[in-house]
């Protein structure tokens, strides 16, 4: 495996793209930062149980097309490049794009990173530290397992009531409905909610390593870091921060940063809020992240963002959520701010909201 080298200002300038469309679109794009947020890159039907389907951001083939497009039309940057620009140590190239992943899925290492490394594209992964190498599932992956494994064709499901489970489509829909309901309840009681779901669906405990193989472990993280992948913090247990007390939020943020610092030998450069919409974090959490020494933090309010605006939003830089329904037309539209526009008039546009982050 080749080593990714962090580029410095002269090399960034030397890689400015020449095939960017001329005119107003170019001038707008040159002066804004585009940050993309992926979760998983693979096909959800490959190799048996593979977790909650909405966390799949792109198939391998779609991801290749997207990375090729970014390489041709944008100038990919790293977190380090962004922070150096904020410190006025380095210029940003025109049309900068930062490619990020949330949560810490293993396919980031096995599928996405080799595609990016081959193209010289930097990657940043935000880890929810309690799931790394622990074999503990995110609640949405646990739900997906239960709804896939249940022997029942219908059931009285906690939170969503009597549900038909006869087809794969019905099970997928039930999984999304349960996860969305559970996500908006207090983080406390999460373990009890999972055991109640398994009981309602007659699902015995999952075999060992069912979930462990979905996520990176710390040795994966250290190998990737040596190859140039950057890591940021994403809390420990991935609560929606507005649903826990300020004390718990403080612990979740600080402990995740400390864990990454300890594992990687240097403090991370960034934090990403779980779920990331405007109602999922507040100025209280921005202050905790800032006081923890993070130069920047990312939300999932849609971008891109004009470069002059970034200093006003250092603790809530917007990112564009990429989902598995984004064909190239939608992908390009999102890069050009359609999701940001639809954020304002969502009810008039048929774009999906992020299901999980
Ligand atoms: Zn997340």
Tab-separated table of C-alpha atoms and ligand atoms in Angstrom:
chain	number	residue	atom	x	y	z
A	1	UNK	CA	0.000	0.000	0.000
A	2	UNK	CA	1.379	3.374	-0.915
A	3	UNK	CA	1.650	6.157	1.620
A	4	UNK	CA	-0.542	9.189	1.280
A	5	UNK	CA	1.478	12.362	1.614
A	6	UNK	CA	-0.093	15.504	3.044
A	7	UNK	CA	0.351	18.174	0.439
A	8	UNK	CA	1.617	21.650	1.135
A	9	UNK	CA	0.653	24.930	-0.481
A	10	UNK	CA	2.875	24.790	-3.548
A	11	UNK	CA	1.677	21.318	-4.514
A	12	UNK	CA	-1.938	22.266	-3.914
A	13	UNK	CA	-1.548	25.197	-6.249
A	14	UNK	CA	0.128	23.025	-8.824
A	15	UNK	CA	-2.893	20.720	-8.895
A	16	UNK	CA	-5.487	23.377	-9.674
A	17	UNK	CA	-7.947	21.996	-12.161
A	18	UNK	CA	-8.180	23.436	-15.649
A	19	UNK	CA	-11.472	21.852	-16.643
A	20	UNK	CA	-13.710	23.716	-14.216
A	21	UNK	CA	-16.663	25.328	-16.046
A	22	UNK	CA	-16.066	28.949	-16.918
A	23	UNK	CA	-18.237	31.826	-15.838
A	24	UNK	CA	-20.390	32.421	-12.810
A	25	UNK	CA	-20.536	28.783	-11.719
A	26	UNK	CA	-16.767	28.611	-11.632
A	27	UNK	CA	-16.419	31.833	-9.670
A	28	UNK	CA	-18.956	30.659	-7.083
A	29	UNK	CA	-17.438	27.213	-6.788
A	30	UNK	CA	-13.887	28.514	-6.510
A	31	UNK	CA	-14.745	30.552	-3.426
A	32	UNK	CA	-16.632	27.990	-1.387
A	33	UNK	CA	-15.763	24.920	0.635
A	34	UNK	CA	-17.610	21.717	-0.173
A	35	UNK	CA	-17.509	19.049	2.547
A	36	UNK	CA	-19.049	15.666	1.788
A	37	UNK	CA	-20.314	13.220	4.404
A	38	UNK	CA	-20.336	9.505	3.627
A	39	UNK	CA	-21.067	6.582	5.912
A	40	UNK	CA	-20.630	3.256	4.133
A	41	UNK	CA	-19.407	2.378	0.660
A	42	UNK	CA	-20.506	-1.046	-0.572
A	43	UNK	CA	-23.608	-2.816	-1.768
A	44	UNK	CA	-25.965	-3.635	1.117
A	45	UNK	CA	-26.887	-7.043	-0.277
A	46	UNK	CA	-23.331	-8.385	-0.463
A	47	UNK	CA	-22.348	-11.265	1.815
A	48	UNK	CA	-25.315	-11.759	4.132
A	49	UNK	CA	-26.080	-9.424	7.016
A	50	UNK	CA	-24.343	-6.110	6.470
A	51	UNK	CA	-26.177	-3.695	8.735
A	52	UNK	CA	-28.718	-0.918	8.351
A	53	UNK	CA	-29.245	-0.270	4.651
A	54	UNK	CA	-29.703	3.535	4.824
A	55	UNK	CA	-26.133	3.864	6.121
A	56	UNK	CA	-24.922	2.843	2.662
A	57	UNK	CA	-23.884	6.070	0.982
A	58	UNK	CA	-22.862	4.597	-2.348
A	59	UNK	CA	-22.064	1.342	-4.047
A	60	UNK	CA	-18.432	0.730	-4.901
A	61	UNK	CA	-19.158	1.597	-8.550
A	62	UNK	CA	-21.037	4.798	-7.719
A	63	UNK	CA	-18.280	5.848	-5.325
A	64	UNK	CA	-15.667	5.415	-8.059
A	65	UNK	CA	-17.706	7.654	-10.365
A	66	UNK	CA	-18.113	10.238	-7.618
A	67	UNK	CA	-14.409	10.264	-6.734
A	68	UNK	CA	-13.449	10.563	-10.406
A	69	UNK	CA	-15.811	13.515	-10.743
A	70	UNK	CA	-14.338	15.245	-7.694
A	71	UNK	CA	-10.809	14.666	-8.919
A	72	UNK	CA	-11.693	16.179	-12.306
A	73	UNK	CA	-13.717	19.164	-11.142
A	74	UNK	CA	-12.578	19.989	-7.582
A	75	UNK	CA	-9.388	20.249	-5.570
A	76	UNK	CA	-9.580	17.736	-2.714
A	77	UNK	CA	-8.063	18.947	0.560
A	78	UNK	CA	-7.369	17.367	3.937
A	79	UNK	CA	-8.470	18.488	7.382
A	80	UNK	CA	-4.891	19.575	7.941
A	81	UNK	CA	-5.059	21.780	4.825
A	82	UNK	CA	-8.263	23.388	6.121
A	83	UNK	CA	-6.843	24.057	9.586
A	84	UNK	CA	-3.588	25.399	8.095
A	85	UNK	CA	-5.631	27.802	5.956
A	86	UNK	CA	-7.520	28.971	9.046
A	87	UNK	CA	-4.156	29.497	10.771
A	88	UNK	CA	-3.078	31.500	7.698
A	89	UNK	CA	-0.171	29.120	7.147
A	90	UNK	CA	-1.380	27.934	3.786
A	91	UNK	CA	-3.711	28.924	0.959
A	92	UNK	CA	-6.621	26.832	-0.149
A	93	UNK	CA	-6.884	25.916	-3.812
A	94	UNK	CA	-9.967	27.033	-5.734
A	95	UNK	CA	-12.932	24.659	-5.515
A	96	UNK	CA	-11.742	22.888	-2.357
A	97	UNK	CA	-13.589	19.706	-1.370
A	98	UNK	CA	-13.122	17.707	1.838
A	99	UNK	CA	-14.299	14.086	1.851
A	100	UNK	CA	-15.404	12.729	5.230
A	101	UNK	CA	-16.937	9.541	6.638
A	102	UNK	CA	-18.921	9.167	9.852
A	103	UNK	CA	-19.085	6.412	12.473
A	104	UNK	CA	-16.139	4.138	11.564
A	105	UNK	CA	-17.363	1.332	9.317
A	106	UNK	CA	-14.851	-1.250	8.161
A	107	UNK	CA	-15.736	-0.771	4.490
A	108	UNK	CA	-14.236	2.707	4.752
A	109	UNK	CA	-10.877	0.923	4.966
A	110	UNK	CA	-11.595	-2.031	2.708
A	111	UNK	CA	-13.515	-0.329	-0.105
A	112	UNK	CA	-13.506	3.477	0.027
A	113	UNK	CA	-9.934	4.234	1.078
A	114	UNK	CA	-8.198	2.133	-1.615
A	115	UNK	CA	-10.297	3.936	-4.253
A	116	UNK	CA	-9.358	7.313	-2.777
A	117	UNK	CA	-5.704	6.438	-2.175
A	118	UNK	CA	-5.297	5.373	-5.800
A	119	UNK	CA	-6.568	8.795	-6.868
A	120	UNK	CA	-4.562	10.790	-4.296
A	121	UNK	CA	-7.702	11.921	-2.459
A	122	UNK	CA	-7.448	12.655	1.291
A	123	UNK	CA	-9.999	11.050	3.635
A	124	UNK	CA	-11.173	11.989	7.136
A	125	UNK	CA	-13.155	9.539	9.298
A	126	UNK	CA	-15.138	10.580	12.386
A	127	UNK	CA	-15.207	7.784	14.954
A	128	UNK	CA	-17.771	7.031	17.649
A	129	UNK	CA	-15.099	5.548	19.865
A	130	UNK	CA	-17.146	3.028	21.888
A	131	UNK	CA	-17.910	1.027	18.747
A	132	UNK	CA	-14.335	0.706	17.528
A	133	UNK	CA	-13.148	-2.839	18.067
A	134	UNK	CA	-15.789	-3.479	20.720
A	135	UNK	CA	-18.244	-5.727	18.888
A	136	UNK	CA	-21.029	-3.480	20.136
A	137	UNK	CA	-23.575	-2.523	17.447
A	138	UNK	CA	-24.954	0.890	16.696
A	139	UNK	CA	-28.637	0.780	17.543
A	140	UNK	CA	-29.632	0.985	13.845
A	141	UNK	CA	-27.455	-1.992	12.925
A	142	UNK	CA	-28.888	-3.957	15.844
A	143	UNK	CA	-32.419	-3.129	14.658
A	144	UNK	CA	-31.552	-4.174	11.113
A	145	UNK	CA	-30.267	-7.502	12.448
A	146	UNK	CA	-33.440	-8.130	14.462
A	147	UNK	CA	-35.799	-7.283	11.613
A	148	UNK	CA	-33.781	-9.423	9.210
A	149	UNK	CA	-33.512	-12.416	11.544
A	150	UNK	CA	-37.006	-12.498	13.016
A	151	UNK	CA	-38.967	-15.688	12.253
A	152	UNK	CA	-42.213	-13.723	12.528
A	153	UNK	CA	-44.308	-12.523	9.608
A	154	UNK	CA	-45.920	-9.863	11.767
A	155	UNK	CA	-45.370	-8.603	15.294
A	156	UNK	CA	-46.361	-6.001	17.836
A	157	UNK	CA	-43.182	-3.968	17.622
A	158	UNK	CA	-42.295	-1.539	20.426
A	159	UNK	CA	-42.619	2.115	19.329
A	160	UNK	CA	-44.252	1.377	15.951
A	161	UNK	CA	-47.083	-1.044	16.842
A	162	UNK	CA	-48.393	-4.019	14.915
A	163	UNK	CA	-46.247	-4.432	11.816
A	164	UNK	CA	-46.326	-6.751	8.845
A	165	UNK	CA	-42.917	-8.361	8.246
A	166	UNK	CA	-43.637	-10.770	5.408
A	167	UNK	CA	-41.360	-9.241	2.770
A	168	UNK	CA	-37.879	-7.763	2.665
A	169	UNK	CA	-39.396	-4.398	1.808
A	170	UNK	CA	-41.713	-4.531	4.816
A	171	UNK	CA	-38.812	-5.440	7.077
A	172	UNK	CA	-36.665	-2.632	5.689
A	173	UNK	CA	-39.476	-0.117	6.160
A	174	UNK	CA	-40.120	-1.344	9.700
A	175	UNK	CA	-36.405	-1.029	10.496
A	176	UNK	CA	-36.298	2.586	9.324
A	177	UNK	CA	-39.526	3.416	11.194
A	178	UNK	CA	-38.277	1.904	14.460
A	179	UNK	CA	-34.852	3.558	14.190
A	180	UNK	CA	-36.372	6.971	13.484
A	181	UNK	CA	-38.721	6.626	16.471
A	182	UNK	CA	-35.973	5.406	18.801
A	183	UNK	CA	-33.541	8.069	17.695
A	184	UNK	CA	-35.855	10.793	18.943
A	185	UNK	CA	-36.237	9.273	22.419
A	186	UNK	CA	-33.807	9.924	25.278
A	187	UNK	CA	-30.492	8.134	24.940
A	188	UNK	CA	-31.002	6.588	28.378
A	189	UNK	CA	-32.754	3.225	28.058
A	190	UNK	CA	-31.168	2.462	24.704
A	191	UNK	CA	-29.965	-0.979	25.821
A	192	UNK	CA	-33.397	-1.787	27.207
A	193	UNK	CA	-34.995	-0.706	23.910
A	194	UNK	CA	-32.727	-3.089	22.020
A	195	UNK	CA	-33.548	-6.046	24.285
A	196	UNK	CA	-37.282	-5.269	24.051
A	197	UNK	CA	-37.069	-5.191	20.271
A	198	UNK	CA	-35.239	-8.539	20.143
A	199	UNK	CA	-37.813	-10.069	22.490
A	200	UNK	CA	-40.773	-8.754	20.480
A	201	UNK	CA	-39.287	-10.180	17.291
A	202	UNK	CA	-38.195	-13.531	18.867
A	203	UNK	CA	-34.573	-12.962	17.903
A	204	UNK	CA	-31.933	-14.737	20.024
A	205	UNK	CA	-28.605	-13.042	20.797
A	206	UNK	CA	-26.469	-12.569	17.698
A	207	UNK	CA	-23.488	-14.900	17.209
A	208	UNK	CA	-20.177	-13.501	18.341
A	209	UNK	CA	-18.531	-11.164	15.832
A	210	UNK	CA	-21.808	-10.493	13.951
A	211	UNK	CA	-21.315	-6.793	14.551
A	212	UNK	CA	-17.586	-6.597	15.218
A	213	UNK	CA	-16.801	-7.204	11.552
A	214	UNK	CA	-18.916	-4.191	10.507
A	215	UNK	CA	-16.672	-1.656	12.218
A	216	UNK	CA	-13.031	-0.637	12.250
A	217	UNK	CA	-10.932	-1.741	15.190
A	218	UNK	CA	-8.091	0.284	16.698
A	219	UNK	CA	-5.392	-1.540	14.770
A	220	UNK	CA	-7.250	-0.687	11.527
A	221	UNK	CA	-7.401	2.934	12.649
A	222	UNK	CA	-3.688	3.045	13.386
A	223	UNK	CA	-2.800	1.457	10.032
A	224	UNK	CA	-5.019	3.916	8.176
A	225	UNK	CA	-3.575	6.840	10.118
A	226	UNK	CA	-0.078	5.796	9.096
A	227	UNK	CA	-1.266	5.839	5.476
A	228	UNK	CA	-2.501	9.411	5.828
A	229	UNK	CA	-6.188	8.965	6.704
A	230	UNK	CA	-7.230	11.602	9.234
A	231	UNK	CA	-9.508	10.812	12.175
A	232	UNK	CA	-11.897	13.060	14.043
A	233	UNK	CA	-14.106	12.558	17.087
A	234	UNK	CA	-17.831	11.761	16.878
A	235	UNK	CA	-18.595	11.192	20.617
A	236	UNK	CA	-18.189	7.872	22.441
A	237	UNK	CA	-21.648	6.281	22.230
A	238	UNK	CA	-23.192	8.426	19.460
A	239	UNK	CA	-26.039	10.074	21.390
A	240	UNK	CA	-27.935	12.964	19.880
A	241	UNK	CA	-26.365	15.611	22.073
A	242	UNK	CA	-29.530	17.639	22.621
A	243	UNK	CA	-31.093	14.535	24.189
A	244	UNK	CA	-28.494	14.129	26.938
A	245	UNK	CA	-27.582	16.401	29.839
A	246	UNK	CA	-24.811	18.991	29.385
A	247	UNK	CA	-22.670	16.880	31.736
A	248	UNK	CA	-23.162	13.761	29.638
A	249	UNK	CA	-22.553	15.715	26.439
A	250	UNK	CA	-19.370	17.103	27.935
A	251	UNK	CA	-18.172	13.582	28.799
A	252	UNK	CA	-19.128	12.166	25.405
A	253	UNK	CA	-17.237	14.886	23.545
A	254	UNK	CA	-14.152	15.078	25.758
A	255	UNK	CA	-13.702	11.333	26.254
A	256	UNK	CA	-13.937	10.652	22.538
A	257	UNK	CA	-11.298	13.304	21.816
A	258	UNK	CA	-9.086	11.928	24.595
A	259	UNK	CA	-9.471	8.357	23.324
A	260	UNK	CA	-8.409	9.357	19.822
A	261	UNK	CA	-5.497	11.371	21.200
A	262	UNK	CA	-4.362	8.386	23.231
A	263	UNK	CA	-4.730	5.869	20.396
A	264	UNK	CA	-3.118	8.017	17.696
A	265	UNK	CA	-0.565	9.966	19.702
A	266	UNK	CA	-1.909	13.365	18.636
A	267	UNK	CA	-5.111	15.281	19.207
A	268	UNK	CA	-7.663	15.071	16.384
A	269	UNK	CA	-8.247	18.198	14.324
A	270	UNK	CA	-12.032	18.051	14.204
A	271	UNK	CA	-15.304	16.864	15.704
A	272	UNK	CA	-18.602	15.910	13.990
A	273	UNK	CA	-21.951	16.071	15.798
A	274	UNK	CA	-23.959	12.804	15.784
A	275	UNK	CA	-26.934	13.060	13.444
A	276	UNK	CA	-25.800	16.628	12.837
A	277	UNK	CA	-28.993	18.503	11.984
A	278	UNK	CA	-29.669	21.906	13.553
A	279	UNK	CA	-31.812	20.367	16.308
A	280	UNK	CA	-29.194	17.750	17.209
A	281	UNK	CA	-26.629	20.114	18.763
A	282	UNK	CA	-26.590	23.584	20.275
A	283	UNK	CA	-24.286	26.447	21.184
A	284	UNK	CA	-23.618	24.602	24.442
A	285	UNK	CA	-22.072	21.719	22.506
A	286	UNK	CA	-20.218	24.035	20.162
A	287	UNK	CA	-18.660	25.664	23.228
A	288	UNK	CA	-17.620	22.289	24.684
A	289	UNK	CA	-16.019	21.276	21.398
A	290	UNK	CA	-14.213	24.616	21.107
A	291	UNK	CA	-12.967	24.419	24.698
A	292	UNK	CA	-11.753	20.882	24.014
A	293	UNK	CA	-9.272	22.382	21.575
A	294	UNK	CA	-10.891	21.350	18.293
A	295	UNK	CA	-10.064	23.877	15.560
A	296	UNK	CA	-13.205	22.958	13.593
A	297	UNK	CA	-16.429	20.957	13.951
A	298	UNK	CA	-18.890	19.730	11.355
A	299	UNK	CA	-22.665	19.498	11.205
A	300	UNK	CA	-24.955	17.886	8.655
A	301	UNK	CA	-26.710	21.073	7.740
A	302	UNK	CA	-26.283	21.190	4.000
A	303	UNK	CA	-23.327	22.921	2.374
A	304	UNK	CA	-21.339	24.096	0.546
A	305	UNK	CA	-20.238	27.190	2.458
A	306	UNK	CA	-18.659	30.380	1.125
A	307	UNK	CA	-15.057	30.665	2.309
A	308	UNK	CA	-15.569	34.047	4.026
A	309	UNK	CA	-18.367	32.483	6.114
A	310	UNK	CA	-16.269	29.677	7.553
A	311	UNK	CA	-14.704	31.741	10.321
A	312	UNK	CA	-18.216	32.526	11.572
A	313	UNK	CA	-19.074	28.835	11.666
A	314	UNK	CA	-15.894	27.134	12.808
A	315	UNK	CA	-17.883	24.907	15.194
A	316	UNK	CA	-20.669	24.108	12.726
A	317	UNK	CA	-19.228	23.834	9.232
A	318	UNK	CA	-21.937	22.344	6.995
A	319	UNK	CA	-21.499	19.087	5.126
A	320	UNK	CA	-23.382	17.564	2.217
A	321	UNK	CA	-24.932	14.205	3.102
A	322	UNK	CA	-24.416	11.666	0.325
A	323	UNK	CA	-26.956	8.837	0.232
A	324	UNK	CA	-27.393	5.633	-1.700
A	325	UNK	CA	-30.145	7.191	-3.847
A	326	UNK	CA	-27.814	9.870	-5.157
A	327	UNK	CA	-27.166	9.102	-8.807
A	328	UNK	CA	-24.638	11.317	-10.596
A	329	UNK	CA	-27.287	13.893	-11.446
A	330	UNK	CA	-28.306	14.247	-7.810
A	331	UNK	CA	-24.682	14.068	-6.665
A	332	UNK	CA	-23.692	16.984	-8.901
A	333	UNK	CA	-26.823	18.910	-7.918
A	334	UNK	CA	-25.938	18.466	-4.241
A	335	UNK	CA	-22.370	19.633	-4.874
A	336	UNK	CA	-23.865	22.780	-6.353
A	337	UNK	CA	-26.018	23.512	-3.335
A	338	UNK	CA	-29.368	21.947	-4.163
A	339	UNK	CA	-29.564	20.308	-0.736
A	340	UNK	CA	-28.823	23.655	0.904
A	341	UNK	CA	-31.615	25.235	-1.109
A	342	UNK	CA	-34.016	22.391	-0.382
A	343	UNK	CA	-33.192	22.720	3.303
A	344	UNK	CA	-35.121	25.993	3.105
A	345	UNK	CA	-37.998	24.697	1.006
A	346	UNK	CA	-37.826	20.987	1.776
A	347	UNK	CA	-41.518	20.411	1.424
A	348	UNK	CA	-41.374	21.498	-2.225
A	349	UNK	CA	-38.517	19.241	-3.315
A	350	UNK	CA	-38.405	15.425	-3.324
A	351	UNK	CA	-34.962	15.079	-1.722
A	352	UNK	CA	-34.686	12.648	1.162
A	353	UNK	CA	-33.637	13.672	4.618
A	354	UNK	CA	-30.628	11.886	6.094
A	355	UNK	CA	-31.871	8.774	7.870
A	356	UNK	CA	-28.861	8.106	10.021
A	357	UNK	CA	-25.615	9.843	10.737
B	1	LIG	ZN1	-22.735	9.242	13.124
